[in-house]
Coordinates of C-alpha atoms in Angstrom, one line a residue:
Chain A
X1 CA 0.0 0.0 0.0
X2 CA 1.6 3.2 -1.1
X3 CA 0.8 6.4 1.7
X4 CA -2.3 8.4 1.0
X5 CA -3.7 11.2 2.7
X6 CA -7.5 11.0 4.4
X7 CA -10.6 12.8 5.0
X8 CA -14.0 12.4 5.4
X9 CA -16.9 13.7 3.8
X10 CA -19.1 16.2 6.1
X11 CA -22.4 15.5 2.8
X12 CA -22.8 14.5 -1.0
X13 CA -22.0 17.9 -2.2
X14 CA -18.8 17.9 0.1
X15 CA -17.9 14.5 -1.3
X16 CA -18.6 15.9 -5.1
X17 CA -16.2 18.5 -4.1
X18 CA -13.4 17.0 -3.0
X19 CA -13.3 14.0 -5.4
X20 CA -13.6 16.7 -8.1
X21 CA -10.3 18.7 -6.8
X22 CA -8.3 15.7 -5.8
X23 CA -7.5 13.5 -9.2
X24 CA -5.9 10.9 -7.8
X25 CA -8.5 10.3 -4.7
X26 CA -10.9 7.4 -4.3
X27 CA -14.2 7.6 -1.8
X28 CA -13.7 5.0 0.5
X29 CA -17.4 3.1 2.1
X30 CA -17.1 -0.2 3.2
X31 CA -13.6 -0.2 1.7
X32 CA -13.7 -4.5 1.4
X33 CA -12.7 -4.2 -2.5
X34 CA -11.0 -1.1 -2.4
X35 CA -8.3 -2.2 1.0
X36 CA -7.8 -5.3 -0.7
X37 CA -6.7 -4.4 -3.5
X38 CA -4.7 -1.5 -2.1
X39 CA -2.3 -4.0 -0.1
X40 CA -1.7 -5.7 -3.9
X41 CA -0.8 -1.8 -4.9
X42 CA -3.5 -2.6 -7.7
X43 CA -5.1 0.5 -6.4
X44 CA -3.1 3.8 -6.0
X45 CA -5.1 6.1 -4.6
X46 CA -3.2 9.4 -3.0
X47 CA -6.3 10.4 -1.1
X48 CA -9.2 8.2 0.1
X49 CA -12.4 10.6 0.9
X50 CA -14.6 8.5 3.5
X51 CA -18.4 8.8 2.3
X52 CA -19.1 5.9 5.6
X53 CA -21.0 8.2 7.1
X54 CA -23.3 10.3 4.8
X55 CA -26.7 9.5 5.8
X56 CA -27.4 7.5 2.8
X57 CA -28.5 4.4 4.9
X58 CA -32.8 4.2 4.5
X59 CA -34.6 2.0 2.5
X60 CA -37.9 4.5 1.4
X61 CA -40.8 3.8 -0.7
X62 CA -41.3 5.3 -3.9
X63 CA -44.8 7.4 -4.9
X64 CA -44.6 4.8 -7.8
X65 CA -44.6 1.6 -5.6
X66 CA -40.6 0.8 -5.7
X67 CA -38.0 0.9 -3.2
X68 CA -35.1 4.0 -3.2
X69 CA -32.0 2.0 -1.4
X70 CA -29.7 4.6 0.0
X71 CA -26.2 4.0 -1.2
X72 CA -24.7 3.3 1.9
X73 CA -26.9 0.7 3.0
X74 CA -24.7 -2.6 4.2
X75 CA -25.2 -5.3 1.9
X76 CA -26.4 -8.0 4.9
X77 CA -29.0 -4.7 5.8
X78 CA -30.6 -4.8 2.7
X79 CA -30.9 -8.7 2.4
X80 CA -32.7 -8.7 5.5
X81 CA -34.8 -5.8 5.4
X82 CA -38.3 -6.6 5.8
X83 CA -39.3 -4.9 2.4
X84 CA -36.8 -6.7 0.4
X85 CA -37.5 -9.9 2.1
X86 CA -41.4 -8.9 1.3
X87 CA -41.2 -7.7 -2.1
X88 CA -37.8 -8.4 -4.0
X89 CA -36.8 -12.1 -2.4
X90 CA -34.7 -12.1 -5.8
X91 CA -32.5 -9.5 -4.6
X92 CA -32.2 -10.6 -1.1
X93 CA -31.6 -14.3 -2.7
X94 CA -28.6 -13.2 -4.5
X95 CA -27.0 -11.0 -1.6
X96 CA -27.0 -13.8 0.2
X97 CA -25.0 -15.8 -2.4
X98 CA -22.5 -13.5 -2.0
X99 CA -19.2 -13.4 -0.1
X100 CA -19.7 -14.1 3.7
X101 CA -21.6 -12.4 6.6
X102 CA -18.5 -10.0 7.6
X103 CA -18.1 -8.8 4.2
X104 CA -21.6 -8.6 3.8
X105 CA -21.8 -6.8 7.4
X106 CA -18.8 -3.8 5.9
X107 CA -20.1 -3.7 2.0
X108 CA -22.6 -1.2 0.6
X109 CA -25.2 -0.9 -1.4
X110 CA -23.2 1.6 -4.0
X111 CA -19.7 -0.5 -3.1
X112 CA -21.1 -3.9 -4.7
X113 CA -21.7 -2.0 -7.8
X114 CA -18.5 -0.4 -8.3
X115 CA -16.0 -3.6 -6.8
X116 CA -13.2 -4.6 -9.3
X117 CA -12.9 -7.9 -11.4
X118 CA -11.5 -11.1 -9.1
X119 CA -9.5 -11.7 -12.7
X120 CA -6.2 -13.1 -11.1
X121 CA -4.1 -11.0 -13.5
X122 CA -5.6 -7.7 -12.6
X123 CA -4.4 -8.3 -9.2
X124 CA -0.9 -10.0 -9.6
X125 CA 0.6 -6.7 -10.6
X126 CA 4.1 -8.7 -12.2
X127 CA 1.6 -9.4 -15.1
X128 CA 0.5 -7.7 -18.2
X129 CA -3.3 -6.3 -17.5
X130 CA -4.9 -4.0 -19.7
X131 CA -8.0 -2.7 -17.0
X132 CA -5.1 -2.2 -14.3
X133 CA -2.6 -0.3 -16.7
X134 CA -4.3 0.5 -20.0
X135 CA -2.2 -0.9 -23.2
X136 CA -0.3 -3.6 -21.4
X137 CA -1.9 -6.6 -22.7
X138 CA -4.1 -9.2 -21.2
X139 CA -2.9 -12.2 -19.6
X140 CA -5.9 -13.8 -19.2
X141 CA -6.7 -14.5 -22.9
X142 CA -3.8 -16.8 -23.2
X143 CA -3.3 -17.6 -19.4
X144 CA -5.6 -19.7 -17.1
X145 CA -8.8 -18.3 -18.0
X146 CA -11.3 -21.4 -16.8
X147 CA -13.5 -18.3 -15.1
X148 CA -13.4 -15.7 -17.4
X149 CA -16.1 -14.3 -19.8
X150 CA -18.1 -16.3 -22.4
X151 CA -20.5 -13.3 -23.3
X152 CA -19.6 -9.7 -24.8
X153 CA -15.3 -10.4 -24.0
X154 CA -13.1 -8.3 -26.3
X155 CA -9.4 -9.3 -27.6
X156 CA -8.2 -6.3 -24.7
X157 CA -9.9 -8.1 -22.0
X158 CA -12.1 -10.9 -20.8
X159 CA -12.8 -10.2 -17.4
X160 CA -16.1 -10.7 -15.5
X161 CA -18.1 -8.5 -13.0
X162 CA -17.9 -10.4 -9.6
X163 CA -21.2 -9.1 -7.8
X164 CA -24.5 -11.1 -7.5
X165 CA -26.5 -8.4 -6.0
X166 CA -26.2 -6.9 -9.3
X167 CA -27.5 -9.5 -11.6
X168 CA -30.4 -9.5 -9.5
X169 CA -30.6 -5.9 -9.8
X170 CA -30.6 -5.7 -13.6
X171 CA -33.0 -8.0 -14.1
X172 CA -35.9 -6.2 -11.8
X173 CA -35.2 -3.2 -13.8
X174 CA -33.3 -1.2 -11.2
X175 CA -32.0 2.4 -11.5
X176 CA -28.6 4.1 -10.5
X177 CA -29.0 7.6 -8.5
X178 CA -25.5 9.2 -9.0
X179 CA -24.6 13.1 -8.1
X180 CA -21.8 14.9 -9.7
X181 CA -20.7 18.6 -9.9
X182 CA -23.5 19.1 -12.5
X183 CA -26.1 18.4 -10.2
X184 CA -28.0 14.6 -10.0
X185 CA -28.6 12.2 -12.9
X186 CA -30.4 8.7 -13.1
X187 CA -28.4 5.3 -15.2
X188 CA -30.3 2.7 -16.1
X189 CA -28.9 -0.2 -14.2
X190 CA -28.6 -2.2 -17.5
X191 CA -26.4 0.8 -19.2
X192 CA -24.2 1.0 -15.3
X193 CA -21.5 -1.2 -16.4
X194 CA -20.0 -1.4 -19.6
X195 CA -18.5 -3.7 -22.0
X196 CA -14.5 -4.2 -22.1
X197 CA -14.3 -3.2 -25.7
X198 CA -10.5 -1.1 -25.8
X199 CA -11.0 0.4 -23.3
X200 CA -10.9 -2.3 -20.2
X201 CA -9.8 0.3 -17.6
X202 CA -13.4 1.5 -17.7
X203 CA -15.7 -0.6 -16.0
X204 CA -18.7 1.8 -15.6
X205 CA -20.2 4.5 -17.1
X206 CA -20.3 6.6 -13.5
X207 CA -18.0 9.9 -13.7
X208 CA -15.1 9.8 -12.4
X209 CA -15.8 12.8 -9.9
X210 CA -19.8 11.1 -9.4
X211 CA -20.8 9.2 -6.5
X212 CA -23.7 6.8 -6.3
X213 CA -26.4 8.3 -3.9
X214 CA -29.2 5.2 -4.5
X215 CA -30.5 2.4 -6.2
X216 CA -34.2 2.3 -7.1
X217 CA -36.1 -0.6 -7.6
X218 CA -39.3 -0.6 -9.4
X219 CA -42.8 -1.7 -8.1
X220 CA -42.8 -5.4 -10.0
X221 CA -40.9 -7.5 -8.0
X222 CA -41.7 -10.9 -8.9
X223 CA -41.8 -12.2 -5.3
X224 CA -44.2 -14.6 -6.1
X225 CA -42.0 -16.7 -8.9
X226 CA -38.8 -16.0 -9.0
X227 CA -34.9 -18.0 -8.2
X228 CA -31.5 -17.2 -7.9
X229 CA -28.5 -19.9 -8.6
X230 CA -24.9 -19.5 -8.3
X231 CA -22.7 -22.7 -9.6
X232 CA -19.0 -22.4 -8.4
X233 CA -16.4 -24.2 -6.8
X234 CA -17.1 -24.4 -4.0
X235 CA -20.5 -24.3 -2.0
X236 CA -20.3 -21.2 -0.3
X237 CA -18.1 -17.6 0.1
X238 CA -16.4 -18.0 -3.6
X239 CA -17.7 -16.3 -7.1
X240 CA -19.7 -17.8 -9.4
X241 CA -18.9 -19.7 -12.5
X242 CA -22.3 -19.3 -13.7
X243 CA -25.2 -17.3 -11.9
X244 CA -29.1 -17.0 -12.9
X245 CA -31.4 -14.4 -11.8
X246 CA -34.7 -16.0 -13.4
X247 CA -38.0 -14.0 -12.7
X248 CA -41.4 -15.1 -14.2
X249 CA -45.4 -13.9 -14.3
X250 CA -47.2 -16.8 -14.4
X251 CA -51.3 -17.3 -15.5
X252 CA -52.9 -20.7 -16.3
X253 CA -48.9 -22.3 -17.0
X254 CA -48.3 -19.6 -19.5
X255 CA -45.9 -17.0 -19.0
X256 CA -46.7 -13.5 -19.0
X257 CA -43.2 -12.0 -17.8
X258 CA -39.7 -13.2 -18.1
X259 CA -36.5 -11.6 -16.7
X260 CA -33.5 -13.3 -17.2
X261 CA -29.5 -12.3 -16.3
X262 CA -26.6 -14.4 -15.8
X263 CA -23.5 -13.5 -13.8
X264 CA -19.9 -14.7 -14.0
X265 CA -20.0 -14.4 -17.8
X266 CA -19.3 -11.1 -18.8
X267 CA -17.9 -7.9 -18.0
X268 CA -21.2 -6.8 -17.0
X269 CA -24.6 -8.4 -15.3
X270 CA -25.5 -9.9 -18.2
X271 CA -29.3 -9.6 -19.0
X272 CA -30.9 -10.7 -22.5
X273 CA -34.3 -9.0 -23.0
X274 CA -34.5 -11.0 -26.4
X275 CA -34.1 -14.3 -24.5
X276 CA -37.4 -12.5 -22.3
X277 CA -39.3 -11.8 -24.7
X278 CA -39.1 -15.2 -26.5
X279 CA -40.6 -16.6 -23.3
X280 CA -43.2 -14.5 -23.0
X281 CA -46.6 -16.4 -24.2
X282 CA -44.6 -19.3 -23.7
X283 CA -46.2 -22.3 -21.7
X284 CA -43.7 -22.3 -18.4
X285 CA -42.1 -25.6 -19.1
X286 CA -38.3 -27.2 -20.3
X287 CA -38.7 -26.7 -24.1
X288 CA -39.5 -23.2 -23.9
X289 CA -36.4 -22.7 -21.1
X290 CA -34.1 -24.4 -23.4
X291 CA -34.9 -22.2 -26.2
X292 CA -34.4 -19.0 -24.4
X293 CA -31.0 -20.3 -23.3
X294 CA -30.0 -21.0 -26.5
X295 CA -31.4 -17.6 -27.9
X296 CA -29.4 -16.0 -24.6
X297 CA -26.2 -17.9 -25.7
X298 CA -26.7 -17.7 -29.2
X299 CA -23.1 -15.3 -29.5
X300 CA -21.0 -16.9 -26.4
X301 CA -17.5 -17.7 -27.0
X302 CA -15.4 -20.1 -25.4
X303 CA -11.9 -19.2 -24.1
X304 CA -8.9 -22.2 -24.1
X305 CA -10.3 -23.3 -20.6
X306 CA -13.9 -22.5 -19.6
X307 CA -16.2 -24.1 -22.8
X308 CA -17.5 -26.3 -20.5
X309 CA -19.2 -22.5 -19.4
X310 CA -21.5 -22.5 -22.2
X311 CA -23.2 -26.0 -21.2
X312 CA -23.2 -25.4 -17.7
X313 CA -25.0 -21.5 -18.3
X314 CA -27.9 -23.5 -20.3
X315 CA -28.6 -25.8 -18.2
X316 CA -28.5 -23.3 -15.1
X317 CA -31.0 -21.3 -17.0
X318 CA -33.4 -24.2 -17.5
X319 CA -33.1 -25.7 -13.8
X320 CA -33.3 -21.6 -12.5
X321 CA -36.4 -21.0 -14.6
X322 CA -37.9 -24.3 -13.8
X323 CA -37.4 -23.3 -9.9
X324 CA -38.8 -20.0 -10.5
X325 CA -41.9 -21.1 -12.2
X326 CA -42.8 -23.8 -9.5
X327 CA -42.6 -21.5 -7.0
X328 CA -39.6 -23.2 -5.2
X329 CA -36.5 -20.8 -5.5
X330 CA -32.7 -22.0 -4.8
X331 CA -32.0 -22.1 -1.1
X332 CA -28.7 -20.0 -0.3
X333 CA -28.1 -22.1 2.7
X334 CA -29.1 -25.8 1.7
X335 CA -27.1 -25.9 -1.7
X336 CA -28.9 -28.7 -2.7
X337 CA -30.2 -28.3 -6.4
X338 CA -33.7 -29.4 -6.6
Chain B
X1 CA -5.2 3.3 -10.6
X2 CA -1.6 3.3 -11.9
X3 CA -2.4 6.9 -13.5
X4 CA -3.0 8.0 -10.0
X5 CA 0.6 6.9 -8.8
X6 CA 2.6 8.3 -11.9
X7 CA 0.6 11.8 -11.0
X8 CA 1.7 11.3 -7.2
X9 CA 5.2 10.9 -8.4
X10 CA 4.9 13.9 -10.2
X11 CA 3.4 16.6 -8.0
X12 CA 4.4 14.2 -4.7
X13 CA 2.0 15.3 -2.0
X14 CA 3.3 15.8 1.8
X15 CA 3.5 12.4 4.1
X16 CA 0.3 12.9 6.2
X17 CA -0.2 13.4 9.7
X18 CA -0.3 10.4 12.5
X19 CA -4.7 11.0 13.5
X20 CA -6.4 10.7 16.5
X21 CA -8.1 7.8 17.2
X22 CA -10.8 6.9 20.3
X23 CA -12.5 3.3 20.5
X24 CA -14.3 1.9 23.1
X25 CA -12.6 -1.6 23.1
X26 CA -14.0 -4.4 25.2
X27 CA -15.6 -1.6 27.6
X28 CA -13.0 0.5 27.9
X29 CA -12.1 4.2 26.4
X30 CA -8.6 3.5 24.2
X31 CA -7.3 6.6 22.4
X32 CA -4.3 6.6 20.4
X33 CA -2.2 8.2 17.2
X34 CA -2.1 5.9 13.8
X35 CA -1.1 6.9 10.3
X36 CA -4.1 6.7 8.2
X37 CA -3.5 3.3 6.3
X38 CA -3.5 1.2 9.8
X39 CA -6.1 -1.0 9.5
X40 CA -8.7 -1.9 12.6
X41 CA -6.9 -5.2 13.5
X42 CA -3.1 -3.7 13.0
X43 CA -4.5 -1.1 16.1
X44 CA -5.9 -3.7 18.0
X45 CA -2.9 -6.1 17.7
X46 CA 0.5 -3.2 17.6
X47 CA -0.7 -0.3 19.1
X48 CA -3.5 -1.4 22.1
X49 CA -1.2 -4.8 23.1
X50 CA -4.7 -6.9 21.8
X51 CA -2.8 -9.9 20.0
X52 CA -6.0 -12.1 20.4
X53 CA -7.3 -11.0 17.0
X54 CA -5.4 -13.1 15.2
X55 CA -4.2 -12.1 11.2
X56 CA -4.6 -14.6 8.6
X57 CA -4.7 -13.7 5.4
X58 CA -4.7 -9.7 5.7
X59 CA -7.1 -10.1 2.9
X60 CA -11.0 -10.9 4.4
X61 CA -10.6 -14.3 2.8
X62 CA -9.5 -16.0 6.3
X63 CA -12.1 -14.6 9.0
X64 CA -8.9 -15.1 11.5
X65 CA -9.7 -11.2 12.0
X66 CA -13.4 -11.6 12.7
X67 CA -14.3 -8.6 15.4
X68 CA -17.3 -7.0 16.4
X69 CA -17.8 -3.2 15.9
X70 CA -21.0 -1.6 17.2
X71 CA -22.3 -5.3 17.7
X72 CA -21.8 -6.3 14.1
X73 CA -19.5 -9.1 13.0
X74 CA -17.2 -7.6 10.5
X75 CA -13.1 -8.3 8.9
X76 CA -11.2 -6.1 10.5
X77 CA -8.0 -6.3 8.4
X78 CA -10.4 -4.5 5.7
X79 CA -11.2 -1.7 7.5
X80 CA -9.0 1.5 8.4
X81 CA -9.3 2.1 12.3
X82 CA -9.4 6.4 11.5
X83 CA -12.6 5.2 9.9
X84 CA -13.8 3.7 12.8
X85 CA -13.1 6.4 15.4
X86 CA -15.8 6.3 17.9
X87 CA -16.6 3.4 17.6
X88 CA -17.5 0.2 20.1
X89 CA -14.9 -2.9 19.5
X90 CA -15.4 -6.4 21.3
X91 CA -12.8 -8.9 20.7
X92 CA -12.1 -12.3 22.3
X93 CA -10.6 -10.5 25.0
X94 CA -13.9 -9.3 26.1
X95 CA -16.2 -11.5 26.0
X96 CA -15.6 -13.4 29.0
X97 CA -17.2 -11.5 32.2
X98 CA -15.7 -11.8 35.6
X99 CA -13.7 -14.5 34.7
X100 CA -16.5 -16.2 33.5
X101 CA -16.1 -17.4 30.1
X102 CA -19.1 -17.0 27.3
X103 CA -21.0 -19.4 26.7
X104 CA -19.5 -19.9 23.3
X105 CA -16.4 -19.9 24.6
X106 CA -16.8 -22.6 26.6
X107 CA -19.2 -24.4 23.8
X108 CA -15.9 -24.3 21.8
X109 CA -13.8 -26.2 24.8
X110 CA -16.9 -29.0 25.6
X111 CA -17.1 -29.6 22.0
X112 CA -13.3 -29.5 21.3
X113 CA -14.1 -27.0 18.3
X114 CA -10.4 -26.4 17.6
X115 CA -7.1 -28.2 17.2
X116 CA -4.2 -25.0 16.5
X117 CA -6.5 -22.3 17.7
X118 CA -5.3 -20.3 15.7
X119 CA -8.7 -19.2 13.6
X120 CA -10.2 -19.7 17.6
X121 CA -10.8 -16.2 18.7
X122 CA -12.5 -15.5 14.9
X123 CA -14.0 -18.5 14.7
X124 CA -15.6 -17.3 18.7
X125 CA -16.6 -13.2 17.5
X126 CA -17.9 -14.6 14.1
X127 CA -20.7 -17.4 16.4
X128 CA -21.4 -14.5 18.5
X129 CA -22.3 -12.3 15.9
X130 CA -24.0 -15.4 14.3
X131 CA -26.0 -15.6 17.7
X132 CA -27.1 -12.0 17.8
X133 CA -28.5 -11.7 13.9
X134 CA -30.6 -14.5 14.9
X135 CA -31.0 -16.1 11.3
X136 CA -28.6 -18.6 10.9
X137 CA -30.7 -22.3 12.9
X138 CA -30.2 -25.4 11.3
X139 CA -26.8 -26.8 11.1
X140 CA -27.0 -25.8 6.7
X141 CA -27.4 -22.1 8.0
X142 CA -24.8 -22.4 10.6
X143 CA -22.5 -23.7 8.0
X144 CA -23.4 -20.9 5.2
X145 CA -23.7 -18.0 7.6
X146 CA -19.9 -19.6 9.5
X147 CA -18.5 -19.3 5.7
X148 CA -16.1 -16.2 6.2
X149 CA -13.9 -18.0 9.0
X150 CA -11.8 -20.7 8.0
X151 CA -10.2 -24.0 9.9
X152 CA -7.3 -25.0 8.2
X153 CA -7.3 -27.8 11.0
X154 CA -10.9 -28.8 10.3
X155 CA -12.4 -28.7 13.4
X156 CA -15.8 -27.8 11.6
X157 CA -18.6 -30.2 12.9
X158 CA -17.6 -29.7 16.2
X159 CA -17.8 -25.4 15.7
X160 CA -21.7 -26.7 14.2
X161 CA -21.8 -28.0 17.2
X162 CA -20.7 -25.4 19.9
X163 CA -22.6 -23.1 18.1
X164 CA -25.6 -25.0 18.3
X165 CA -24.8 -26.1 22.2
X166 CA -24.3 -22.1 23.0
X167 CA -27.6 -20.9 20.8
X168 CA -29.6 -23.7 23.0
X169 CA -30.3 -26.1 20.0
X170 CA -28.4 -28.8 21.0
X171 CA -27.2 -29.8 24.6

């Protein structure tokens, strides 16, 4: 870790302030990405601005029936607030499938968004990386890249976006509250994150002198039939190979509504509203999941090591969506796949 | 960001200040002087003589360094302790009371949960923590919510079962 000064924000528009005259500062919330990968010197900051304690912590109902998640709202907070449990269960699912209860316990709402690749090369700083020092190379696309993306990778960089929460998030629609000098904008959550493209070293499309003030969550929630299931390496507290979000509106066996996004494929949440809409007027049943995971997968590409990626996504989109339309959605604690 | 180094190097700015920091740890008022990038468990351990928080990985991978602030169970090598100033620390050093030890403590010697005791005192904050959110039951939810600590010696059933023994589910 390389010295840096610190101070805290006093409110938003301080924080606006003082990342917007200090270049090379970073804000600093629950700081479980950002520390770590400040002891690997993958991060540089000279100045971390602490947001912690900007009251940006409620959970508030929208005139239009949604939810307005304050930024700084601790990832295990959310999951177990009484509205999310409620009304979004798909939200709270995937938290849960995410990291472990001390993480969960430090992380915010904002934070999840904005945490860094787990690509091994972007942290082992001896290697060539192109999103840790633009024009490098990338070591993954001929290095051990069993992980990496399947879905929207370029030849600069085939990284994935670690978080859960999100793919959960992108599927129910969410939108991104973000303040910058200029005053307060909204992102759709689907147009957050971006693609690697050339330009790797860009994850999001958040200003560099922005900060994330909410997330907003619209009124359908799909509490009724919904599922979210990570496959990885190990059963719990490790990132996913594959993860479905699957969400579904149900009447008489047909389906009314789909929402469908994978993580651990690509450098973003990965949601297919083509794949949605070819399940909509669909009866709820394998033939017409297996279609819509083949229309989802219809452009994935294989690296040297993870093929076996492309398999395993359809078949967790079938057994997700099948969960989701009976009504029985992935346990996070019992990993057993029924 | 490496951009942010190579303007540091540039324009370098001035070494900061050693800041004030005041914790209540284990009950009692602790204020002392760190540099900003000293993390929670680096004060605990170097400057207030607390080596019972025990560093693993220095990464949140471990859970060695599981501590609660303000009642919550959280990784204390991942947080800076100028950010916590104010704050309310309990580590393994206080949760015994008048000599008595906590009942998860002493779960964790009846059940012999623990052969190096090395991830012990972690392992111990983390089942409190556990015990207070009041979620985690069965021995699947003990297991999935006990994920951020780990036994290299694998003492795991018998952590199930202290935990279990000291949240009254088992004798």
């Amino acid at each position: 870790m390389i010295p840096f000064q610190y101070t805290r924000a006093n409110n938003v528009a301080d924080a606006v302030r003082l990342i917007a005259a200090n270049s090379g500062a970073k804000f600093i919330a629950g700081g479980t990405n950002l520390l770590d990968l400040m002891k690997d010197n993958v991060e540089r900051p000279t100045k971390l601005i602490d947001i912690s304690r900007l009251p940006l912590t409620s959970v508030e109902e929208t005139a239009s029936g949604g939810l307005r998640i304050g930024a700084l709202v601790p990832n295990a907070d959310l999951a177990w607030h009484p509205l999310i449990e409620k009304r979004y269960p798909l939200v709270a699912s995937a938290i849960l499938a995410g990291a472990s209860q001390q993480l969960r316990n430090m992380a915010s709402t904002g934070g999840n968004l904005v945490q860094r690749t787990r690509c091994a090369y972007f942290y082992d700083t001896a290697t060539p990386c192109n999103k840790r020092q633009p024009g490098s190379g990338c070591s993954a696309v001929n290095g051990i890249n069993r992980g990496h993306a399947i879905l929207g990778a370029s030849t600069s960089c085939i990284a994935t976006h670690p978080s859960d929460m999100c793919v959960a998030l992108v599927a129910l629609d969410a939108t991104v509250h973000v303040t910058g000098p200029n005053g307060g904008r909204t992102i759709p959550f689907a147009d957050f994150h971006r693609l690697p493209g050339d330009t790797p070293h860009i994850d999001t499309n958040l200003g560099p002198d922005e900060i994330i003030t909410a997330i907003e969550v619209p009124a359908k929630g799909f509490a009724t039939n919904y599922s979210y299931l990570k496959i990885r390496d190990r059963l719990s507290y490790a990132f996913a190979l594959i993860s479905v979000a699957a969400a579904l509106e149900l009447k008489d066996g047909t389906i009314q509504e789909a929402r469908l996004a994978l993580g651990g494929v690509a450098h973003k949440p990965w949601r297919d509203v083509a794949a949605e809409a070819a399940l909509r007027g669909r009866p709820a049943e394998e033939a017409s999941f297996a279609a819509a995971a083949d229309l989802l997968l219809r452009d994935a590409r294989p690296q040297a090591q993870n093929g076996f990626k492309i398999d395993l996504a359809k078949r967790a989109i079938i057994r997700t969506l099948t969960q989701a339309a009976r009504g029985t959605p992935q346990s996070q604690s019992n990993k057993t796949i029924q | 960001m490496q951009d942010g180094a190579a303007q540091s190097d540039a324009n370098p700015a001035p070494l900061p200040e050693k800041m004030s920091v005041t914790l209540t740890v284990n009950g009692t008022e602790r204020r002392f002087s760190v540099l900003p990038w000293v993390s929670l468990l680096d004060a605990l351990r170097d400057h207030l003589d607390l080596t019972g928080t025990k560093k693993g990985c220095d990464h949140g991978q471990c859970g060695a360094c599981t501590v609660l602030v303000d009642g919550r169970r959280i990784n204390s090598c991942l947080t800076l302790a100028v950010m916590r100033d104010g704050a309310h620390v309990t580590t393994i050093e206080g949760l015994a009371t008048n000599g008595a030890l906590d009942p998860l403590q002493q779960a964790f010697i009846d059940h012999d949960a623990f052969q190096c005791g090395y991830c012990t005192p972690g392992q111990i904050c983390s089942g409190i923590g556990l015990i207070a959110e009041g979620r985690a039951k069965s021995p699947h939810e003990i297991r999935e919510f006990m994920s951020g600590n780990i036994c290299r010696c694998g003492a795991y059933p018998n952590i199930v079962a202290a935990i279990q023994q000291a949240m009254g589910t088992k004798p």
